[in-house]
Coordinates of C-alpha atoms and ligand atoms in Angstrom, one line a residue:
Chain A
M1 CA 35.2 6.8 120.3
N2 CA 38.4 4.9 119.6
L3 CA 38.3 2.1 121.9
H4 CA 40.8 -0.1 120.3
G5 CA 43.1 2.8 120.5
V6 CA 42.4 2.8 124.3
K7 CA 43.0 -1.0 124.5
A8 CA 46.0 -0.7 122.4
I9 CA 47.7 1.8 124.7
Y10 CA 46.4 -0.1 128.2
L11 CA 47.5 -3.3 127.0
F12 CA 50.7 -1.9 126.1
E13 CA 51.7 -0.4 129.3
M14 CA 50.1 -4.0 131.1
A15 CA 52.7 -5.6 128.7
R16 CA 55.5 -3.7 130.0
T17 CA 54.4 -4.5 133.9
W18 CA 54.5 -8.3 133.1
R19 CA 57.6 -8.1 130.9
T20 CA 59.4 -6.5 134.1
L21 CA 57.6 -8.6 136.5
M22 CA 60.3 -8.8 139.2
Q23 CA 61.3 -5.1 139.2
S24 CA 57.4 -3.7 138.9
I25 CA 55.7 -6.2 141.1
A26 CA 58.0 -8.4 143.2
S27 CA 60.4 -5.6 144.1
P28 CA 57.4 -3.0 145.9
V29 CA 55.8 -6.1 147.6
I30 CA 59.2 -7.3 149.1
S31 CA 60.3 -3.9 150.4
T32 CA 56.8 -3.2 151.9
S33 CA 56.8 -6.4 153.6
L34 CA 60.0 -5.5 155.2
Y35 CA 58.2 -2.5 156.9
F36 CA 55.5 -5.1 158.3
V37 CA 58.4 -7.3 159.8
V38 CA 60.4 -4.5 161.2
F39 CA 57.4 -2.1 162.2
G40 CA 55.1 -4.5 162.7
S41 CA 56.2 -7.6 164.3
A42 CA 59.8 -6.8 165.5
I43 CA 59.3 -3.2 167.1
G44 CA 55.5 -2.9 166.8
S45 CA 55.2 -6.0 169.7
R46 CA 56.7 -3.2 172.1
M47 CA 54.9 -0.4 171.0
V48 CA 51.5 0.8 172.5
E49 CA 48.2 0.4 170.9
I50 CA 47.1 3.5 168.9
D51 CA 43.2 4.0 169.2
G52 CA 42.9 0.6 170.2
I53 CA 44.7 -1.3 167.4
S54 CA 47.8 -2.9 167.8
Y55 CA 51.1 -0.9 166.4
G56 CA 51.6 -3.2 163.3
A57 CA 47.9 -3.1 162.4
F58 CA 47.8 0.3 162.4
I59 CA 50.6 1.0 160.0
I60 CA 49.1 -1.1 157.7
P61 CA 46.8 1.2 155.7
G62 CA 49.4 3.9 155.7
L63 CA 52.3 1.5 154.5
I64 CA 50.0 0.4 151.5
M65 CA 49.0 4.3 150.6
L66 CA 53.0 4.8 150.8
M67 CA 53.6 2.0 148.3
L68 CA 50.4 2.9 146.3
L69 CA 51.5 7.0 145.5
N70 CA 55.0 6.1 144.9
E71 CA 53.9 3.5 142.3
S72 CA 51.2 5.1 141.1
I73 CA 53.3 8.1 140.0
S74 CA 56.3 6.3 138.7
N75 CA 54.4 4.0 136.7
A76 CA 52.5 6.7 135.4
S77 CA 55.2 9.1 134.7
F78 CA 57.4 6.4 133.1
G79 CA 54.5 5.4 130.9
I80 CA 54.1 8.8 129.2
Y81 CA 57.8 10.0 129.8
M82 CA 59.2 6.9 127.9
P83 CA 57.6 7.7 124.5
K84 CA 58.6 11.1 124.7
F85 CA 62.1 10.5 125.6
T86 CA 62.6 8.0 122.4
G87 CA 60.3 9.9 120.0
T88 CA 57.6 6.8 119.8
I89 CA 55.2 9.6 121.1
Y90 CA 54.9 10.7 117.6
E91 CA 52.2 7.7 116.8
V92 CA 50.0 8.6 119.7
L93 CA 50.1 12.2 118.5
S94 CA 49.2 11.4 115.3
A95 CA 46.6 8.7 116.0
P96 CA 42.6 9.6 116.1
I97 CA 42.4 9.4 119.4
S98 CA 41.3 11.9 121.9
P99 CA 43.4 13.3 124.9
L100 CA 40.5 11.4 127.6
E101 CA 41.2 8.2 125.6
I102 CA 45.0 8.8 125.6
V103 CA 44.7 9.3 129.4
A104 CA 42.4 6.6 130.2
G105 CA 45.1 3.9 128.5
Y106 CA 47.7 5.2 130.4
V107 CA 46.7 6.3 133.5
G108 CA 44.2 3.4 133.6
A109 CA 47.1 0.9 133.1
A110 CA 48.9 2.6 136.0
A111 CA 46.2 2.5 138.3
S112 CA 45.3 -1.0 137.4
K113 CA 49.0 -1.7 138.2
S114 CA 49.0 0.2 141.7
I115 CA 45.6 -1.7 142.6
I116 CA 46.9 -5.2 141.7
L117 CA 50.1 -4.3 144.0
G118 CA 47.9 -3.2 146.9
L119 CA 45.9 -6.0 147.2
L120 CA 48.9 -8.2 146.9
I121 CA 50.8 -6.3 149.7
L122 CA 47.6 -6.3 151.6
A123 CA 47.6 -10.3 151.3
T124 CA 50.9 -10.4 152.3
S125 CA 50.9 -8.2 155.4
R126 CA 48.1 -10.6 156.4
L127 CA 50.8 -13.1 156.5
F128 CA 52.8 -10.9 159.1
V129 CA 50.3 -9.1 161.1
D130 CA 46.6 -10.1 162.4
F131 CA 43.6 -7.6 161.3
S132 CA 40.7 -7.4 160.0
I133 CA 38.9 -4.9 157.5
A134 CA 35.8 -3.3 158.6
R135 CA 34.6 -2.2 155.5
P136 CA 36.1 -3.8 152.4
F137 CA 34.1 -2.1 149.9
A138 CA 35.1 1.3 151.0
M139 CA 38.7 0.0 151.2
I140 CA 38.5 -1.0 147.9
G141 CA 36.9 2.4 146.6
F142 CA 39.7 4.3 148.5
L143 CA 42.3 2.1 147.0
A144 CA 41.1 2.6 143.5
L145 CA 40.3 6.3 144.0
T146 CA 43.8 7.2 145.3
A147 CA 45.5 4.6 142.5
V148 CA 43.7 6.9 139.9
T149 CA 44.1 10.1 141.4
F150 CA 48.1 9.7 141.7
S151 CA 48.5 8.1 138.3
L152 CA 46.8 10.9 136.9
F153 CA 49.4 13.1 138.9
G154 CA 51.9 10.7 137.8
F155 CA 51.2 11.5 134.0
I156 CA 51.6 15.2 134.6
I157 CA 54.9 14.8 135.9
G158 CA 55.7 12.4 133.2
V159 CA 54.5 15.3 130.6
W160 CA 56.5 17.9 132.6
A161 CA 59.6 15.9 132.6
D162 CA 62.2 16.5 130.2
G163 CA 64.9 14.3 132.0
F164 CA 65.2 11.6 134.1
E165 CA 66.0 13.6 137.5
K166 CA 62.8 15.4 137.2
L167 CA 61.2 12.2 136.6
Q168 CA 62.1 11.1 140.3
I169 CA 62.3 14.6 142.1
I170 CA 59.0 14.9 142.8
P171 CA 58.4 11.5 144.2
M172 CA 61.3 11.7 146.3
M173 CA 61.7 15.4 147.3
I174 CA 57.8 15.8 148.0
V175 CA 55.8 12.5 148.1
T176 CA 58.0 10.4 149.8
P177 CA 58.4 12.9 153.2
L178 CA 54.9 13.7 152.8
T179 CA 53.9 10.1 153.1
F180 CA 56.1 9.5 156.1
L181 CA 54.5 12.7 158.0
G182 CA 51.3 12.1 156.7
G183 CA 50.4 9.9 159.8
T184 CA 51.6 6.4 158.4
F185 CA 53.7 5.6 161.4
Y186 CA 51.4 7.7 164.0
S187 CA 48.3 9.1 164.6
V188 CA 47.8 13.0 163.9
N189 CA 46.2 13.4 167.5
M190 CA 49.9 12.1 169.2
L191 CA 51.1 15.5 167.8
P192 CA 51.5 18.6 169.8
P193 CA 48.5 21.1 168.8
V194 CA 50.7 23.1 166.6
W195 CA 52.1 20.3 164.4
Q196 CA 48.5 19.0 164.2
T197 CA 47.2 22.2 162.4
V198 CA 50.5 22.1 160.3
T199 CA 49.5 18.4 159.2
L200 CA 46.3 19.3 158.1
F201 CA 48.1 21.0 155.1
N202 CA 49.5 17.7 154.3
P203 CA 47.2 15.9 151.5
V204 CA 48.6 12.6 152.5
V205 CA 46.8 13.0 155.9
Y206 CA 43.5 12.5 154.0
L207 CA 44.3 9.9 152.3
V208 CA 46.0 7.9 155.2
S209 CA 43.1 8.6 157.3
G210 CA 40.5 7.9 154.8
F211 CA 41.9 4.5 154.2
R212 CA 42.5 3.6 157.8
W213 CA 38.9 4.3 158.6
S214 CA 38.0 1.8 155.9
F215 CA 40.1 -0.8 157.9
Y216 CA 39.3 0.2 161.7
G217 CA 36.6 2.7 161.4
V218 CA 39.1 5.3 163.2
A219 CA 40.0 8.2 161.7
D220 CA 42.3 11.4 162.3
V221 CA 39.9 13.7 160.3
H222 CA 36.1 12.7 159.2
V223 CA 36.2 10.2 156.5
A224 CA 33.9 12.9 154.1
V225 CA 36.8 15.2 154.1
S226 CA 39.0 12.5 153.1
L227 CA 36.9 11.7 150.5
G228 CA 36.5 15.3 149.5
M229 CA 40.1 16.3 149.5
T230 CA 41.1 13.3 147.6
L231 CA 38.6 14.2 145.0
V232 CA 39.7 17.9 145.0
F233 CA 43.1 16.7 144.1
M234 CA 41.7 14.2 141.6
L235 CA 40.1 17.2 139.7
V236 CA 43.2 19.7 139.8
C237 CA 44.9 16.8 137.9
V238 CA 42.2 16.5 135.2
G239 CA 42.0 20.2 135.1
L240 CA 45.9 20.3 134.4
I241 CA 45.8 17.2 132.0
T242 CA 43.0 19.1 130.0
W243 CA 45.3 22.4 130.1
I244 CA 48.3 20.2 128.8
F245 CA 46.0 18.7 125.8
K246 CA 44.7 22.1 125.1
T247 CA 47.9 24.0 124.7
G248 CA 50.1 20.9 123.9
Y249 CA 52.2 21.9 126.3
R250 CA 55.4 19.7 125.9
L251 CA 53.5 17.1 123.7
R252 CA 53.0 19.5 121.0
T253 CA 55.4 22.3 119.7
Chain B
M1 CA 36.7 16.2 94.9
S2 CA 40.1 15.0 93.7
D3 CA 42.3 17.1 95.9
I4 CA 42.8 14.5 99.1
I5 CA 45.0 17.2 100.9
A6 CA 44.0 20.9 100.4
I7 CA 46.2 23.1 102.6
D8 CA 45.5 26.7 102.6
G9 CA 47.1 29.6 103.7
L10 CA 48.9 27.7 106.4
S11 CA 51.7 29.5 108.5
K12 CA 53.3 28.1 111.5
T13 CA 55.6 30.1 113.9
Y14 CA 57.2 28.2 116.6
E15 CA 57.0 29.4 120.1
S16 CA 61.1 30.2 119.7
G17 CA 59.6 32.9 117.1
F18 CA 60.9 31.3 114.3
T19 CA 58.4 31.2 111.3
A20 CA 58.8 27.8 109.8
L21 CA 55.6 28.1 107.3
R22 CA 54.6 31.1 105.4
D23 CA 50.9 31.1 103.8
V24 CA 51.5 27.7 102.3
N25 CA 49.1 26.7 99.8
L26 CA 49.3 22.9 98.5
H27 CA 46.8 20.6 97.1
I28 CA 47.5 16.9 96.8
R29 CA 45.5 14.9 94.2
K30 CA 44.0 11.5 95.4
G31 CA 45.9 8.6 94.0
E32 CA 49.2 10.5 93.2
I33 CA 52.9 10.3 94.5
F34 CA 54.0 13.8 95.3
A35 CA 57.7 14.8 96.3
L36 CA 58.1 17.6 98.5
L37 CA 61.7 18.9 98.0
G38 CA 63.7 21.4 99.8
P39 CA 66.9 22.0 101.4
N40 CA 67.4 21.2 105.1
G41 CA 65.4 24.0 107.1
A42 CA 63.1 24.1 104.8
G43 CA 59.7 23.2 106.4
K44 CA 59.1 19.6 105.3
T45 CA 58.7 18.0 108.4
T46 CA 57.0 20.8 109.8
L47 CA 54.4 20.8 107.2
I48 CA 54.0 17.0 107.6
S49 CA 54.0 17.2 111.3
I50 CA 51.0 20.0 110.9
V51 CA 49.3 17.5 108.4
C52 CA 49.5 14.5 110.7
G53 CA 48.6 16.2 114.1
I54 CA 51.9 16.3 115.7
V55 CA 52.5 20.0 115.6
N56 CA 50.2 22.4 116.2
P57 CA 49.2 24.4 113.2
G58 CA 49.0 28.2 112.8
P59 CA 46.7 29.9 110.8
G60 CA 45.1 28.5 107.6
T61 CA 43.5 25.5 107.1
V62 CA 44.2 22.0 106.3
L63 CA 41.5 19.5 104.9
V64 CA 42.4 16.0 104.7
D65 CA 39.7 14.1 102.4
G66 CA 37.5 17.2 103.3
C67 CA 37.7 16.6 107.0
D68 CA 39.2 19.3 108.9
I69 CA 42.3 18.6 110.8
R70 CA 41.5 20.4 114.0
R71 CA 37.6 20.1 114.0
D72 CA 37.5 16.7 112.3
Y73 CA 40.9 15.2 113.4
R74 CA 39.6 11.5 114.0
A75 CA 38.4 11.6 110.4
A76 CA 41.4 13.2 109.2
R77 CA 43.8 11.1 110.9
S78 CA 42.3 7.4 110.4
R79 CA 43.4 8.2 106.6
I80 CA 46.8 8.9 107.4
G81 CA 50.1 7.2 107.7
L82 CA 53.6 8.5 108.8
V83 CA 57.0 6.9 108.7
P84 CA 58.6 10.1 110.4
Q85 CA 61.9 11.1 109.6
E86 CA 63.7 9.8 112.8
L87 CA 64.2 6.4 113.4
S88 CA 62.2 5.7 116.7
T89 CA 61.0 2.9 117.7
D90 CA 60.2 1.0 120.8
A91 CA 62.9 -1.6 121.9
F92 CA 61.5 -4.5 124.0
E93 CA 58.5 -5.1 122.0
T94 CA 58.4 -7.7 119.3
V95 CA 57.9 -6.8 115.6
W96 CA 54.4 -8.4 115.8
A97 CA 53.3 -6.6 118.9
T98 CA 54.4 -3.3 118.0
V99 CA 52.8 -3.3 114.4
N100 CA 49.8 -4.6 115.9
F101 CA 49.7 -1.8 118.3
S102 CA 49.7 0.5 115.5
R103 CA 46.5 -0.8 114.4
G104 CA 44.7 -0.7 117.3
L105 CA 46.0 2.7 117.8
F106 CA 44.3 3.8 114.8
G107 CA 41.0 2.6 115.8
K108 CA 41.0 -0.7 113.9
P109 CA 40.1 -4.2 114.9
A110 CA 43.0 -6.5 114.8
D111 CA 43.3 -8.7 111.4
P112 CA 46.3 -10.7 111.5
A113 CA 45.9 -11.9 108.0
Y114 CA 46.3 -8.1 107.0
V115 CA 49.2 -7.4 109.4
E116 CA 51.1 -10.6 108.1
K117 CA 50.7 -9.3 104.4
V118 CA 52.3 -6.0 105.4
L119 CA 55.0 -7.8 107.1
R120 CA 55.7 -10.2 104.1
D121 CA 55.7 -7.5 102.0
L122 CA 58.3 -5.6 104.0
S123 CA 60.3 -9.0 104.4
L124 CA 59.9 -8.9 108.0
W125 CA 57.5 -11.9 108.3
D126 CA 60.6 -14.2 109.4
K127 CA 61.6 -11.3 112.2
R128 CA 58.0 -11.0 113.5
K129 CA 58.8 -12.6 117.0
D130 CA 62.3 -10.6 117.4
K131 CA 62.2 -7.8 119.7
I132 CA 62.9 -4.6 117.9
M133 CA 66.1 -3.6 119.6
A134 CA 67.9 -6.8 118.0
L135 CA 67.0 -5.6 114.6
S136 CA 69.4 -3.5 112.3
G137 CA 69.0 0.0 111.5
G138 CA 67.5 -0.7 108.2
M139 CA 65.2 -3.5 109.4
K140 CA 63.8 -0.8 112.3
R141 CA 62.9 1.2 109.2
R142 CA 61.2 -1.5 107.6
V143 CA 59.2 -1.9 111.0
M144 CA 58.3 1.8 111.0
I145 CA 56.9 1.4 107.3
A146 CA 55.0 -1.4 108.8
K147 CA 53.4 0.4 111.6
A148 CA 52.5 3.2 109.2
L149 CA 50.6 1.0 106.8
A150 CA 49.1 -1.4 109.7
H151 CA 45.8 0.5 109.8
E152 CA 45.4 0.7 106.0
P153 CA 45.6 4.3 105.2
A154 CA 44.4 6.1 102.3
I155 CA 47.5 8.5 102.4
L156 CA 51.3 7.6 103.3
F157 CA 53.9 10.2 104.2
L158 CA 57.2 9.3 103.9
D159 CA 59.6 12.0 105.7
E160 CA 63.0 11.7 104.1
P161 CA 62.4 8.0 103.0
T162 CA 66.0 7.0 101.7
A163 CA 68.2 9.6 103.9
G164 CA 70.7 6.6 105.3
V165 CA 69.2 3.7 103.8
D166 CA 71.0 0.9 101.8
V167 CA 70.2 -0.1 98.2
E168 CA 68.3 -2.8 98.9
L169 CA 65.8 -1.1 101.4
R170 CA 65.6 1.5 99.1
R171 CA 64.7 -0.3 96.0
D172 CA 62.3 -2.4 98.2
M173 CA 60.8 0.4 99.7
W174 CA 60.2 2.0 95.8
N175 CA 58.5 -1.1 95.1
L176 CA 56.2 -0.8 97.6
V177 CA 55.4 2.5 97.1
R178 CA 54.6 1.5 93.5
G179 CA 52.3 -1.4 94.9
L180 CA 50.6 1.2 97.1
R181 CA 49.8 3.7 94.5
E182 CA 48.5 0.7 92.4
R183 CA 46.0 0.2 95.2
G184 CA 45.2 4.0 95.0
V185 CA 47.4 5.2 98.1
T186 CA 48.6 8.5 98.0
I187 CA 51.7 9.2 98.9
I188 CA 53.9 12.3 99.8
L189 CA 57.5 12.2 100.3
T190 CA 59.9 14.7 101.0
T191 CA 63.5 14.7 100.1
H192 CA 66.4 16.5 99.2
Y193 CA 67.8 13.8 96.7
I194 CA 66.7 15.1 93.7
E195 CA 66.9 12.1 91.6
E196 CA 64.6 10.5 93.9
A197 CA 61.8 12.8 93.0
E198 CA 62.8 12.8 89.4
E199 CA 62.6 9.4 89.2
M200 CA 59.2 8.4 91.4
A201 CA 57.0 11.4 91.6
D202 CA 54.3 12.4 89.5
R203 CA 54.4 15.9 90.8
V204 CA 57.2 18.1 92.5
G205 CA 56.8 20.5 94.9
V206 CA 59.8 22.8 96.1
I207 CA 59.7 24.2 99.2
S208 CA 62.5 26.8 100.5
G209 CA 62.8 29.0 103.8
G210 CA 59.0 27.8 104.8
E211 CA 57.5 28.7 101.2
I212 CA 56.4 26.8 98.7
I213 CA 58.4 28.2 95.6
L214 CA 56.4 26.0 92.9
V215 CA 54.2 23.1 92.1
E216 CA 54.6 21.3 88.9
H217 CA 54.3 18.1 86.9
T218 CA 57.8 16.3 87.1
R219 CA 57.9 16.1 83.3
T220 CA 56.6 19.3 82.8
L221 CA 59.1 21.2 84.8
M222 CA 62.0 19.1 83.6
E223 CA 60.5 20.1 79.8
K224 CA 59.8 23.7 81.1
L225 CA 62.9 24.8 82.7
G226 CA 65.5 21.9 82.1
R227 CA 67.9 23.0 79.9
K228 CA 70.0 20.8 77.5
E229 CA 73.5 21.1 76.1
L230 CA 75.4 19.9 72.9
R231 CA 78.7 19.7 73.3
L232 CA 80.9 18.7 69.9
Q233 CA 84.2 17.5 70.1
L234 CA 86.1 19.5 67.4
A235 CA 88.2 18.1 64.6
A236 CA 90.2 21.3 64.7
P237 CA 90.5 24.0 67.3
L238 CA 88.9 27.3 66.5
E239 CA 90.1 30.9 67.7
A240 CA 86.7 32.2 67.9
I241 CA 83.2 31.5 67.3
P242 CA 82.7 32.0 63.5
A243 CA 80.9 35.6 62.6
G244 CA 78.4 33.1 60.5
L245 CA 77.1 31.5 63.9
S246 CA 76.9 34.3 66.2
D247 CA 72.9 34.4 66.4
L248 CA 73.2 31.1 68.1
N249 CA 73.9 30.4 71.5
L250 CA 77.5 29.1 71.2
V251 CA 80.5 28.9 73.7
L252 CA 84.0 27.9 73.1
E253 CA 85.8 25.4 75.4
G254 CA 88.7 23.2 76.1
D255 CA 91.1 25.8 74.0
G256 CA 88.8 25.7 71.5
H257 CA 88.6 22.2 71.3
E258 CA 84.9 21.8 72.3
L259 CA 81.9 23.6 71.1
V260 CA 79.0 23.9 73.6
Y261 CA 75.7 24.7 72.5
G262 CA 73.0 25.3 75.1
F263 CA 69.2 25.6 74.3
D264 CA 66.2 25.4 76.1
A265 CA 64.5 21.9 76.2
R266 CA 61.0 23.3 75.2
H267 CA 62.7 24.6 72.1
D268 CA 62.5 22.7 68.6
Q269 CA 64.8 19.9 68.1
A270 CA 65.0 20.8 64.5
D271 CA 67.5 23.8 66.0
V272 CA 70.1 21.0 66.8
A273 CA 69.7 19.8 63.0
G274 CA 70.1 23.4 62.0
L275 CA 73.1 23.9 63.8
L276 CA 74.7 20.9 62.3
R277 CA 73.8 22.0 58.9
R278 CA 75.4 25.4 59.4
L279 CA 78.6 24.1 61.0
G280 CA 78.9 21.8 57.8
E281 CA 78.1 24.9 55.8
Q282 CA 81.0 26.8 57.8
G283 CA 83.3 24.0 57.1
I284 CA 83.7 22.9 60.8
E285 CA 84.1 19.5 61.5
F286 CA 83.6 17.7 64.6
R287 CA 84.7 14.4 65.6
D288 CA 82.2 13.6 68.4
L289 CA 79.2 15.2 70.0
R290 CA 77.0 14.5 73.1
T291 CA 74.2 15.9 74.8
R292 CA 73.5 16.2 78.8
E293 CA 70.1 17.4 80.0
S294 CA 70.0 19.4 83.4
S295 CA 68.3 17.7 86.2
L296 CA 66.0 18.7 88.7
E297 CA 69.1 19.4 90.8
D298 CA 70.0 22.1 88.5
I299 CA 66.8 23.4 88.5
F300 CA 66.5 23.4 91.9
V301 CA 69.6 24.9 93.0
D302 CA 68.6 27.7 90.0
L303 CA 64.8 28.4 91.9
V304 CA 66.5 28.5 95.1
H305 CA 69.1 30.5 94.2
N306 CA 67.0 33.2 92.2
R307 CA 64.8 33.4 95.6
R308 CA 67.8 34.3 97.7
T309 CA 69.2 37.1 95.5
G310 CA 65.7 38.1 94.7
D311 CA 65.3 37.3 91.1
Ligands
LIG401 N1 60.2 23.0 117.9 C1 60.8 23.7 117.0 N2 61.1 25.0 117.4 C2 61.3 26.0 116.8 N3 62.0 26.1 115.7 C3 61.8 24.4 115.0 C4 61.5 23.5 115.6 N4 61.2 22.2 114.6 C5 61.9 22.9 113.8 N5 62.0 24.1 113.6 C6 62.8 24.8 112.9 O1 62.0 25.3 111.6 C7 63.0 25.2 110.6 C8 62.1 23.7 109.5 O2 62.6 22.8 110.1 P1 62.1 21.4 109.3 O3 60.5 21.6 109.3 O4 62.6 20.2 110.1 O5 62.7 21.5 108.2 P2 63.2 20.3 106.9 O6 62.1 19.3 107.3 O7 62.7 20.9 105.6 O8 64.4 20.1 107.2 C9 64.2 24.7 110.8 O9 64.9 26.0 110.6 C10 64.3 24.4 112.1 O10 65.4 24.8 113.1
LIG402 MG1 63.0 17.0 107.6

């Protein structure tokens, strides 16, 4: 085990976060807070309750998920893309460090940052909206699991991308639409039956549903299904990363 | 075992289908300075990158201090420091942070005293708090050397270390290399500047078209293949080589004003004395003389040329 190596990568990545504090922490917190102000306090007060929860409180888990997915993906993808882009990746590739350790360093740092952000936003939202968390440990569990899973996904995108456009295209074209259509702003039960079925193909539904369950005990799909789907996606990512390192795909020629 | 690197039967074909290395066999001895010499595109960087773990190896085996680079990659890589050909550094980190990062990455616990020494040796100590992007190109290259040395490697690879480097850095680098060698570090450098190999290396390997053409002690190579030339400025021009000297390898140049005597360096120096005596017997006088030795450059051009023409 090369724990010094894992630590070096982890601290290097975290240093990048602290160095760009405004951009990496302040900006997501502020932009998510705007949602709370608009949808939670302003419009939310005129909306009916969903599943017995005020609209402002209802959307909080989904909004945190939205931010969590985007931040995890963009952080982890940027973290591995940059050294590829600047050429400094040579050092990581020539180091006595295993693929698992490399991933632990990069993904661990990206996920840590997402979790910190998630908790910050949660605390901020409490300033605007009144809510309570029924199962705090489950909430932390979902937060961490999602952060790790989507940081793994981001790592894959960062390895795959060979240009800055590609780095942004998946979060922008796929993840953001899926999050908006994934039950962040409404309950799946409010949709016509056909769309309810279609929605079940959207993986984000399971994330939001499970996360919301940890807050309010209500869910669009059973919490075990949410957990299962998240784990499945995580395993798919782990499988892909294993393949990447086995073949050297876009890392070693 | 005195071979610190043992490469046997190594080939490499890139995904594009281009074969960059063909059946390379190369053994590097512990503690030597080895120069890998070859024209652009010969496969030098490919070879180094495979040993260091940056490029996937093709068929063949590579052992680093007895450790297989595939099966035992941790042990193999922890012994190696690499200064790559391309100048690629982080931008926003400080010199101090980036060098310590390298040490950690290679699995070594922090050792500020050692890192300080490395930075001082490379005249980087005053710059340790500077961000890398604020440094000049030469300073950045020093940082890359410091990073390569941060984990106290037993083997140092320098890929084209002096390409585009100023005189001062070049001098510092060679001093550093000599110092490292005294401490037992094995150094492998690639270059297409012959003088560098000639000046620095204990042994030279010539690579061309992905094949190792020869490996030889620098001095032996010079003696074996180097040619010497004796040029005599004649007091009076000659029309032709006198019949009595036709058994010698003589050429007239400069409208008969200059007599050129070419001989293999391995031949007896007495030949020169013999020539001069025989010239005296023939009544040929000369005003001046100078000798010239062929450099590795000439040897190298010959080798590669012969190879191409299938000689
Ligand atoms: N990733 C790659 N894919 C295909 N061909 C490559 C790749 N890298 C290098 N080559 C080719 O392999 C040959 C050897 O390159 P290189 O090892 O860099 O040579 P050198 O360092 O001796 O100049 C060159 O012809 C180069 O174009
Ligand atoms: Mg090269």
